[in-house]
Amino acid sequence: MYLVGLTGGIGSGKSTVAQRLAALGCEVIDADAVAREVVQPGEPTLRDLAARFGPAIVQADGTLDRQALAHVAFADDDARADLDRITHPRIAARIAERIAQIGAAADAAADEVVVVDHPLLIETGQTGRFDAVLVVLADEELRVRRLVEARGLDEQDVRARIRVQADDGQRRQEATHILHNEGSLEELVGQVDAVHAELVAAAGRGRAAVEPGRTPEYG
C-alpha cells in the first residue's frame, strides 16, 4: 500500500482534489466524514463533548449541533484544545482502522494508492506516516471569498477557522507535492492528474515519490 496524505486550508479546494483522485482509482478516506461518524449518537466522543461543553451542543434528536459546538469550542484557546483532545485521537484511531481494513482486503495490491483527505494533517502531527504529502494552496482572500459567496458561511467564522489552521509556510515544510488552486477547475484537474501519475509510478517502484529536498509545484 502506498499511503498519501492530502491537506490544505479551508476553502483551498482540497475536497475537489480528493474527488479527482478517487475518480482516478485511488482509495480515499475522508477525515471529515470520519469526524462526523465519531460524534454520532451513542459514540463516547459525543458524550465527552457534552460533558465538557454543555448539553446545549446536543439537539433534541440526540445529534450534535455543530454550530453550537463551534460557537463555544472556538471561543478561546483552552476550549479549542479540549475539543482537539477529545476528538483528534478518536478520529486518528478510526482512520487507522480503515487503512488496516484496506490493507487486509483479499484483493489489496502492494502498490495501491490510498489517500487520507485530512484538513488537519499537519496540525495533528501525522505527516510522518505517509509516503507522500499533497498540499493544496490558494490565496487566503480567495479562500474567504469562496466560502462566503459559494457556501454562505460567515466571514468572521471563516477567518477564525483559518487562524487556527497551519499557515502556508508550515504546509510547504511538510509537503512532497504542492498544487495551486487559484485558476480554473480544469487547471486544477490537470495538476491532480500529473501528481497522480507520479504517485502511481512511485508506488510501483516501492519508494518515495520525490527525491529528498525536491518539492514539485504544479500550477
GROMACS .gro file of C-alpha atoms in nm:
model
  219
    1MET     CA    1   0.000   0.000   0.000
    2TYR     CA    2   0.125   0.347  -0.092
    3LEU     CA    3  -0.012   0.591   0.165
    4VAL     CA    4  -0.071   0.954   0.064
    5GLY     CA    5  -0.178   1.240   0.289
    6LEU     CA    6  -0.381   1.521   0.132
    7THR     CA    7  -0.431   1.850   0.312
    8GLY     CA    8  -0.494   2.221   0.264
    9GLY     CA    9  -0.661   2.512   0.437
   10ILE     CA   10  -1.035   2.563   0.448
   11GLY     CA   11  -1.155   2.679   0.106
   12SER     CA   12  -0.837   2.567  -0.073
   13GLY     CA   13  -1.012   2.313  -0.294
   14LYS     CA   14  -0.874   2.007  -0.118
   15SER     CA   15  -1.204   1.821  -0.148
   16THR     CA   16  -1.205   1.875  -0.525
   17VAL     CA   17  -0.858   1.722  -0.542
   18ALA     CA   18  -0.976   1.425  -0.334
   19GLN     CA   19  -1.273   1.371  -0.566
   20ARG     CA   20  -1.047   1.369  -0.870
   21LEU     CA   21  -0.804   1.123  -0.709
   22ALA     CA   22  -1.098   0.894  -0.630
   23ALA     CA   23  -1.214   0.919  -0.990
   24LEU     CA   24  -0.864   0.817  -1.100
   25GLY     CA   25  -0.891   0.499  -0.893
   26CYS     CA   26  -0.740   0.590  -0.558
   27GLU     CA   27  -0.898   0.467  -0.237
   28VAL     CA   28  -0.984   0.787  -0.046
   29ILE     CA   29  -1.050   0.809   0.328
   30ASP     CA   30  -1.228   1.134   0.416
   31ALA     CA   31  -1.126   1.253   0.763
   32ASP     CA   32  -1.421   1.494   0.776
   33ALA     CA   33  -1.660   1.204   0.720
   34VAL     CA   34  -1.482   1.007   0.992
   35ALA     CA   35  -1.509   1.309   1.224
   36ARG     CA   36  -1.885   1.308   1.170
   37GLU     CA   37  -1.901   0.935   1.243
   38VAL     CA   38  -1.729   0.958   1.580
   39VAL     CA   39  -1.981   1.213   1.711
   40GLN     CA   40  -2.291   1.016   1.619
   41PRO     CA   41  -2.544   0.945   1.897
   42GLY     CA   42  -2.414   0.669   2.121
   43GLU     CA   43  -2.048   0.740   2.047
   44PRO     CA   44  -1.830   0.815   2.352
   45THR     CA   45  -1.693   1.122   2.171
   46LEU     CA   46  -2.035   1.291   2.175
   47ARG     CA   47  -2.081   1.206   2.540
   48ASP     CA   48  -1.744   1.359   2.629
   49LEU     CA   49  -1.810   1.672   2.423
   50ALA     CA   50  -2.142   1.726   2.600
   51ALA     CA   51  -1.974   1.680   2.936
   52ARG     CA   52  -1.713   1.943   2.850
   53PHE     CA   53  -1.915   2.199   2.655
   54GLY     CA   54  -2.264   2.150   2.796
   55PRO     CA   55  -2.588   1.979   2.690
   56ALA     CA   56  -2.678   2.271   2.461
   57ILE     CA   57  -2.448   2.125   2.192
   58VAL     CA   58  -2.678   1.822   2.163
   59GLN     CA   59  -3.003   1.867   1.970
   60ALA     CA   60  -3.340   1.728   2.074
   61ASP     CA   61  -3.295   1.426   1.846
   62GLY     CA   62  -2.965   1.339   2.016
   63THR     CA   63  -2.739   1.455   1.735
   64LEU     CA   64  -2.457   1.706   1.764
   65ASP     CA   65  -2.540   2.072   1.699
   66ARG     CA   66  -2.223   2.160   1.508
   67GLN     CA   67  -2.291   2.531   1.503
   68ALA     CA   68  -2.344   2.541   1.879
   69LEU     CA   69  -2.026   2.341   1.934
   70ALA     CA   70  -1.824   2.571   1.709
   71HIS     CA   71  -1.955   2.874   1.896
   72VAL     CA   72  -1.826   2.753   2.232
   73ALA     CA   73  -1.526   2.546   2.122
   74PHE     CA   74  -1.363   2.826   1.925
   75ALA     CA   75  -1.426   3.085   2.196
   76ASP     CA   76  -1.073   3.058   2.336
   77ASP     CA   77  -0.755   2.853   2.313
   78ASP     CA   78  -0.836   2.635   2.614
   79ALA     CA   79  -1.174   2.536   2.474
   80ARG     CA   80  -1.026   2.455   2.134
   81ALA     CA   81  -0.751   2.250   2.300
   82ASP     CA   82  -1.016   2.049   2.484
   83LEU     CA   83  -1.207   1.993   2.160
   84ASP     CA   84  -0.890   1.865   1.996
   85ARG     CA   85  -0.805   1.645   2.293
   86ILE     CA   86  -1.146   1.478   2.281
   87THR     CA   87  -1.184   1.435   1.907
   88HIS     CA   88  -0.843   1.402   1.741
   89PRO     CA   89  -0.728   1.071   1.893
   90ARG     CA   90  -1.058   0.903   1.809
   91ILE     CA   91  -1.057   1.031   1.453
   92ALA     CA   92  -0.698   0.912   1.408
   93ALA     CA   93  -0.783   0.570   1.550
   94ARG     CA   94  -1.083   0.530   1.319
   95ILE     CA   95  -0.872   0.630   1.017
   96ALA     CA   96  -0.604   0.378   1.119
   97GLU     CA   97  -0.876   0.111   1.131
   98ARG     CA   98  -0.985   0.198   0.777
   99ILE     CA   99  -0.627   0.184   0.649
  100ALA     CA  100  -0.579  -0.156   0.812
  101GLN     CA  101  -0.903  -0.283   0.658
  102ILE     CA  102  -0.792  -0.175   0.312
  103GLY     CA  103  -0.452  -0.337   0.361
  104ALA     CA  104  -0.611  -0.661   0.480
  105ALA     CA  105  -0.852  -0.688   0.188
  106ALA     CA  106  -0.801  -1.001  -0.020
  107ASP     CA  107  -0.754  -0.802  -0.342
  108ALA     CA  108  -0.526  -0.535  -0.188
  109ALA     CA  109  -0.220  -0.465  -0.402
  110ALA     CA  110   0.116  -0.363  -0.264
  111ASP     CA  111   0.121  -0.064  -0.499
  112GLU     CA  112  -0.237   0.051  -0.429
  113VAL     CA  113  -0.254   0.427  -0.370
  114VAL     CA  114  -0.458   0.512  -0.061
  115VAL     CA  115  -0.529   0.879   0.012
  116VAL     CA  116  -0.622   1.023   0.350
  117ASP     CA  117  -0.800   1.354   0.292
  118HIS     CA  118  -0.738   1.540   0.618
  119PRO     CA  119  -0.771   1.917   0.678
  120LEU     CA  120  -0.558   1.899   0.995
  121LEU     CA  121  -0.292   1.655   0.883
  122ILE     CA  122  -0.010   1.894   0.970
  123GLU     CA  123  -0.171   2.038   1.283
  124THR     CA  124  -0.212   1.688   1.432
  125GLY     CA  125   0.148   1.588   1.351
  126GLN     CA  126   0.061   1.293   1.128
  127THR     CA  127   0.261   1.367   0.814
  128GLY     CA  128   0.544   1.130   0.906
  129ARG     CA  129   0.331   0.821   0.849
  130PHE     CA  130   0.277   0.895   0.479
  131ASP     CA  131   0.481   0.809   0.171
  132ALA     CA  132   0.376   1.140   0.013
  133VAL     CA  133   0.201   1.454   0.137
  134LEU     CA  134  -0.002   1.661  -0.109
  135VAL     CA  135  -0.075   2.019  -0.012
  136VAL     CA  136  -0.331   2.238  -0.188
  137LEU     CA  137  -0.260   2.611  -0.166
  138ALA     CA  138  -0.471   2.915  -0.255
  139ASP     CA  139  -0.458   3.282  -0.162
  140GLU     CA  140  -0.629   3.345   0.172
  141GLU     CA  141  -0.859   3.621   0.048
  142LEU     CA  142  -0.968   3.400  -0.239
  143ARG     CA  143  -1.043   3.120   0.005
  144VAL     CA  144  -1.250   3.352   0.223
  145ARG     CA  145  -1.443   3.479  -0.077
  146ARG     CA  146  -1.517   3.126  -0.196
  147LEU     CA  147  -1.655   3.021   0.139
  148VAL     CA  148  -1.861   3.335   0.196
  149GLU     CA  149  -2.004   3.362  -0.154
  150ALA     CA  150  -2.034   2.997  -0.257
  151ARG     CA  151  -2.117   2.832   0.075
  152GLY     CA  152  -2.280   3.121   0.258
  153LEU     CA  153  -2.050   3.097   0.560
  154ASP     CA  154  -1.995   3.387   0.795
  155GLU     CA  155  -1.675   3.574   0.710
  156GLN     CA  156  -1.561   3.612   1.069
  157ASP     CA  157  -1.616   3.242   1.132
  158VAL     CA  158  -1.413   3.158   0.823
  159ARG     CA  159  -1.125   3.382   0.931
  160ALA     CA  160  -1.135   3.233   1.282
  161ARG     CA  161  -1.101   2.885   1.136
  162ILE     CA  162  -0.813   2.993   0.914
  163ARG     CA  163  -0.629   3.138   1.214
  164VAL     CA  164  -0.627   2.806   1.399
  165GLN     CA  165  -0.502   2.609   1.100
  166ALA     CA  166  -0.141   2.576   0.985
  167ASP     CA  167  -0.017   2.856   0.762
  168ASP     CA  168   0.117   2.806   0.412
  169GLY     CA  169   0.477   2.819   0.533
  170GLN     CA  170   0.413   2.524   0.764
  171ARG     CA  171   0.233   2.337   0.488
  172ARG     CA  172   0.523   2.388   0.248
  173GLN     CA  173   0.767   2.242   0.500
  174GLU     CA  174   0.569   1.917   0.518
  175ALA     CA  175   0.469   1.884   0.152
  176THR     CA  176   0.616   1.646  -0.103
  177HIS     CA  177   0.387   1.791  -0.372
  178ILE     CA  178   0.221   2.133  -0.391
  179LEU     CA  179  -0.086   2.211  -0.600
  180HIS     CA  180  -0.205   2.567  -0.662
  181ASN     CA  181  -0.578   2.629  -0.688
  182GLU     CA  182  -0.621   2.989  -0.793
  183GLY     CA  183  -0.729   2.926  -1.151
  184SER     CA  184  -0.996   2.722  -1.323
  185LEU     CA  185  -1.127   2.378  -1.233
  186GLU     CA  186  -0.970   2.243  -1.550
  187GLU     CA  187  -0.631   2.372  -1.442
  188LEU     CA  188  -0.663   2.209  -1.103
  189VAL     CA  189  -0.770   1.877  -1.254
  190GLY     CA  190  -0.465   1.888  -1.481
  191GLN     CA  191  -0.241   1.931  -1.179
  192VAL     CA  192  -0.407   1.641  -0.997
  193ASP     CA  193  -0.366   1.414  -1.299
  194ALA     CA  194   0.006   1.498  -1.316
  195VAL     CA  195   0.053   1.431  -0.944
  196HIS     CA  196  -0.144   1.108  -0.968
  197ALA     CA  197   0.078   0.977  -1.245
  198GLU     CA  198   0.385   1.046  -1.032
  199LEU     CA  199   0.234   0.876  -0.728
  200VAL     CA  200   0.137   0.566  -0.926
  201ALA     CA  201   0.489   0.543  -1.067
  202ALA     CA  202   0.641   0.581  -0.721
  203ALA     CA  203   0.406   0.318  -0.577
  204GLY     CA  204   0.512   0.077  -0.849
  205ARG     CA  205   0.878   0.138  -0.766
  206GLY     CA  206   0.808   0.098  -0.395
  207ARG     CA  207   0.988   0.416  -0.295
  208ALA     CA  208   0.935   0.784  -0.216
  209ALA     CA  209   0.752   0.988  -0.477
  210VAL     CA  210   1.021   1.257  -0.489
  211GLU     CA  211   1.388   1.283  -0.413
  212PRO     CA  212   1.482   1.439  -0.077
  213GLY     CA  213   1.490   1.818  -0.095
  214ARG     CA  214   1.273   1.837  -0.407
  215THR     CA  215   0.915   1.951  -0.371
  216PRO     CA  216   0.748   1.978  -0.711
  217GLU     CA  217   0.488   2.252  -0.752
  218TYR     CA  218   0.206   2.232  -1.002
  219GLY     CA  219   0.006   2.515  -1.147
   0.00000   0.00000   0.00000
